[in-house]
Coordinates of C-alpha atoms in Angstrom, one line a residue:
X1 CA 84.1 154.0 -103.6
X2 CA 87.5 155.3 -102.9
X3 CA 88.2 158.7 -101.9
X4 CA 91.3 160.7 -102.9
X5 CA 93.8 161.4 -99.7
X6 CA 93.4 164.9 -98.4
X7 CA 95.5 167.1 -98.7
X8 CA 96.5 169.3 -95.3
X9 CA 98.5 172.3 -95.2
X10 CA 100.8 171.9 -92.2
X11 CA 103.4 174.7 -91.6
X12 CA 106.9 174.1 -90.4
X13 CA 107.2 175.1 -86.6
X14 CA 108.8 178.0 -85.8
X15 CA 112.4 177.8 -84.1
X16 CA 111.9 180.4 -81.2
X17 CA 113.7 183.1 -80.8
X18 CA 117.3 182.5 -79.2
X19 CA 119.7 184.9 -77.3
X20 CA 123.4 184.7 -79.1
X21 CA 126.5 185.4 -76.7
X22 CA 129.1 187.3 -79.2
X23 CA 132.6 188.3 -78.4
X24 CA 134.5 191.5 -79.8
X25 CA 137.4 190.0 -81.7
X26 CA 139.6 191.8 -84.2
X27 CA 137.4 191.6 -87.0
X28 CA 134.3 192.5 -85.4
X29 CA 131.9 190.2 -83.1
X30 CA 131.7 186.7 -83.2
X31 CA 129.3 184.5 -82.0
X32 CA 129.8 182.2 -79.9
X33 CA 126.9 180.4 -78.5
X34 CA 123.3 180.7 -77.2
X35 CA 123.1 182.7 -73.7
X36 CA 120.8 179.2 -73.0
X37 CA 124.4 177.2 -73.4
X38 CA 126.1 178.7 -70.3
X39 CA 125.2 178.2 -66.6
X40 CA 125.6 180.4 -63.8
X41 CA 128.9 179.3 -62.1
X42 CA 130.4 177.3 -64.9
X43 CA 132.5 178.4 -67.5
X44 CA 133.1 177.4 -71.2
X45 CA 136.5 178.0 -73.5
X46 CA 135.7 179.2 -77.0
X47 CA 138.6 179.3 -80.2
X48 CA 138.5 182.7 -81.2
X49 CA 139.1 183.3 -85.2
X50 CA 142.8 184.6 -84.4
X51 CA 143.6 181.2 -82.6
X52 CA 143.3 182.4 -79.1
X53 CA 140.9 181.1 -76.8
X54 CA 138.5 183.2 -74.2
X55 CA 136.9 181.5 -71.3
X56 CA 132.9 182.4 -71.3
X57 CA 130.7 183.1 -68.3
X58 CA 127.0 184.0 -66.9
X59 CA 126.4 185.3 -63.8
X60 CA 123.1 184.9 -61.9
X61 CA 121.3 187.8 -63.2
X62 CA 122.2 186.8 -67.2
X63 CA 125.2 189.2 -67.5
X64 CA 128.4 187.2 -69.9
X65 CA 131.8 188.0 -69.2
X66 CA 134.9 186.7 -71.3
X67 CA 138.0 186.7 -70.3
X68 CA 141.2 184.9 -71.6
X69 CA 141.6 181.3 -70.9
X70 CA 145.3 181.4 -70.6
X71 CA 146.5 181.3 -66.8
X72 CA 149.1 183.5 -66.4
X73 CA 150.6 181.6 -63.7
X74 CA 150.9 178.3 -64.9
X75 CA 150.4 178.8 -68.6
X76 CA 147.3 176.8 -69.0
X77 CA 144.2 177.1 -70.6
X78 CA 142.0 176.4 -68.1
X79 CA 140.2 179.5 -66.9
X80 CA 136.8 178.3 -68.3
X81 CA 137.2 175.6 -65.8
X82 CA 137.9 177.6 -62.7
X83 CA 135.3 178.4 -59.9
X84 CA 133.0 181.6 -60.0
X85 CA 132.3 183.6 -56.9
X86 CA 131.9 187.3 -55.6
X87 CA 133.5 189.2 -53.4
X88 CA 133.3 192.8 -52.6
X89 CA 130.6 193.1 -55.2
X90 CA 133.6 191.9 -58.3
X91 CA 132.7 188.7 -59.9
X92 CA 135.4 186.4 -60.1
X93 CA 137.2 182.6 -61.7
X94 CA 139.5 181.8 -59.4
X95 CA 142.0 179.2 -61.5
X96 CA 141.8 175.5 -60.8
X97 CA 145.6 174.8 -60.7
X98 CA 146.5 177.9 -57.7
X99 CA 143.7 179.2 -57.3
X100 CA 144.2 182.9 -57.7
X101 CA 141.3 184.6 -58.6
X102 CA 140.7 187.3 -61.6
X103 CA 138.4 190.1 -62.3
X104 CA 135.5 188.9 -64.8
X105 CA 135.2 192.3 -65.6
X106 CA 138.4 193.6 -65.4
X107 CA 140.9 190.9 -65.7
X108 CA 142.7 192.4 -62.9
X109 CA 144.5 189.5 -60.6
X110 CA 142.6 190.0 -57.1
X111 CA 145.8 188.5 -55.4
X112 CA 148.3 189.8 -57.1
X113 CA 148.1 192.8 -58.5
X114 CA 150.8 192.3 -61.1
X115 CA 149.5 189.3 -63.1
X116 CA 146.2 190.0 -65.6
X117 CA 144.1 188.3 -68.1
X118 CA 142.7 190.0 -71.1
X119 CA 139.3 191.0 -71.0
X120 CA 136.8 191.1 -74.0
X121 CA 133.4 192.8 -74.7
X122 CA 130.7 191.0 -74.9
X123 CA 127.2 191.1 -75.8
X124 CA 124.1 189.6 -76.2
X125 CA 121.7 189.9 -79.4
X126 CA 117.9 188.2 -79.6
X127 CA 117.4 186.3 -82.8
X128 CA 115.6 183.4 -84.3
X129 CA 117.0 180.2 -85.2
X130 CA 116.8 179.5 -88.5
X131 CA 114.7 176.1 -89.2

């Protein structure tokens, strides 16, 4: 006797829900990648829409900055790649060509007060992944 295969219902699994790091760009926010992408203490570059480039970080406690990822001093782009510390309470990248260090929330050159980066807004928005 043979019996006909049974038939199971099976259910795709559910992507779970991701945190999306966005940036505040002409045009309105654009995302960048998941808050799960970036470690504390390293920094990524991301190619905005308009061509420029922002250098992406967390902190300890979750919070993303952006920043340009042009260094005004040499004319690099490599701000993302810069070490992260504190001091005084003011995050910081300090470049990894001279090492001068900039405000993550401000921009503001902490050794030179007349060299900046631009800041961006940033924020972070819960979602689910689409499967």
């Amino acid at each position: 006797m043979t019996t006909a295969p049974s038939s199971t219902l099976t259910t795709p699994p559910i992507a779970p829900a991701t945190t999306t790091v966005e940036i505040l760009c002409e045009d309105g926010w654009f995302a960048v990648c998941s808050l799960d992408d970036l470690i504390a203490g390293r920094g990524v570059a991301a190619l905005l829409p308009d061509g420029g480039q922002a250098a992406l970080f967390v902190d300890r406690a979750g919070r993303a900055y952006a920043i340009g990822n042009r260094d005004p001093f040499t004319g690099a782009y490599v701000l993302s790649r810069g070490l992260t510390g504190s001091t005084e309470g003011r995050p910081f990248v300090a470049s990894p060509l001279l090492k001068q260090r900039f405000d993550l929330a401000t921009g503001e050159c902490l050794d030179d007060a007349a060299m900046s980066v631009p800041t961006y807004r940033v924020r972070t928005r819960n979602g689910a992944t689409g499967s």
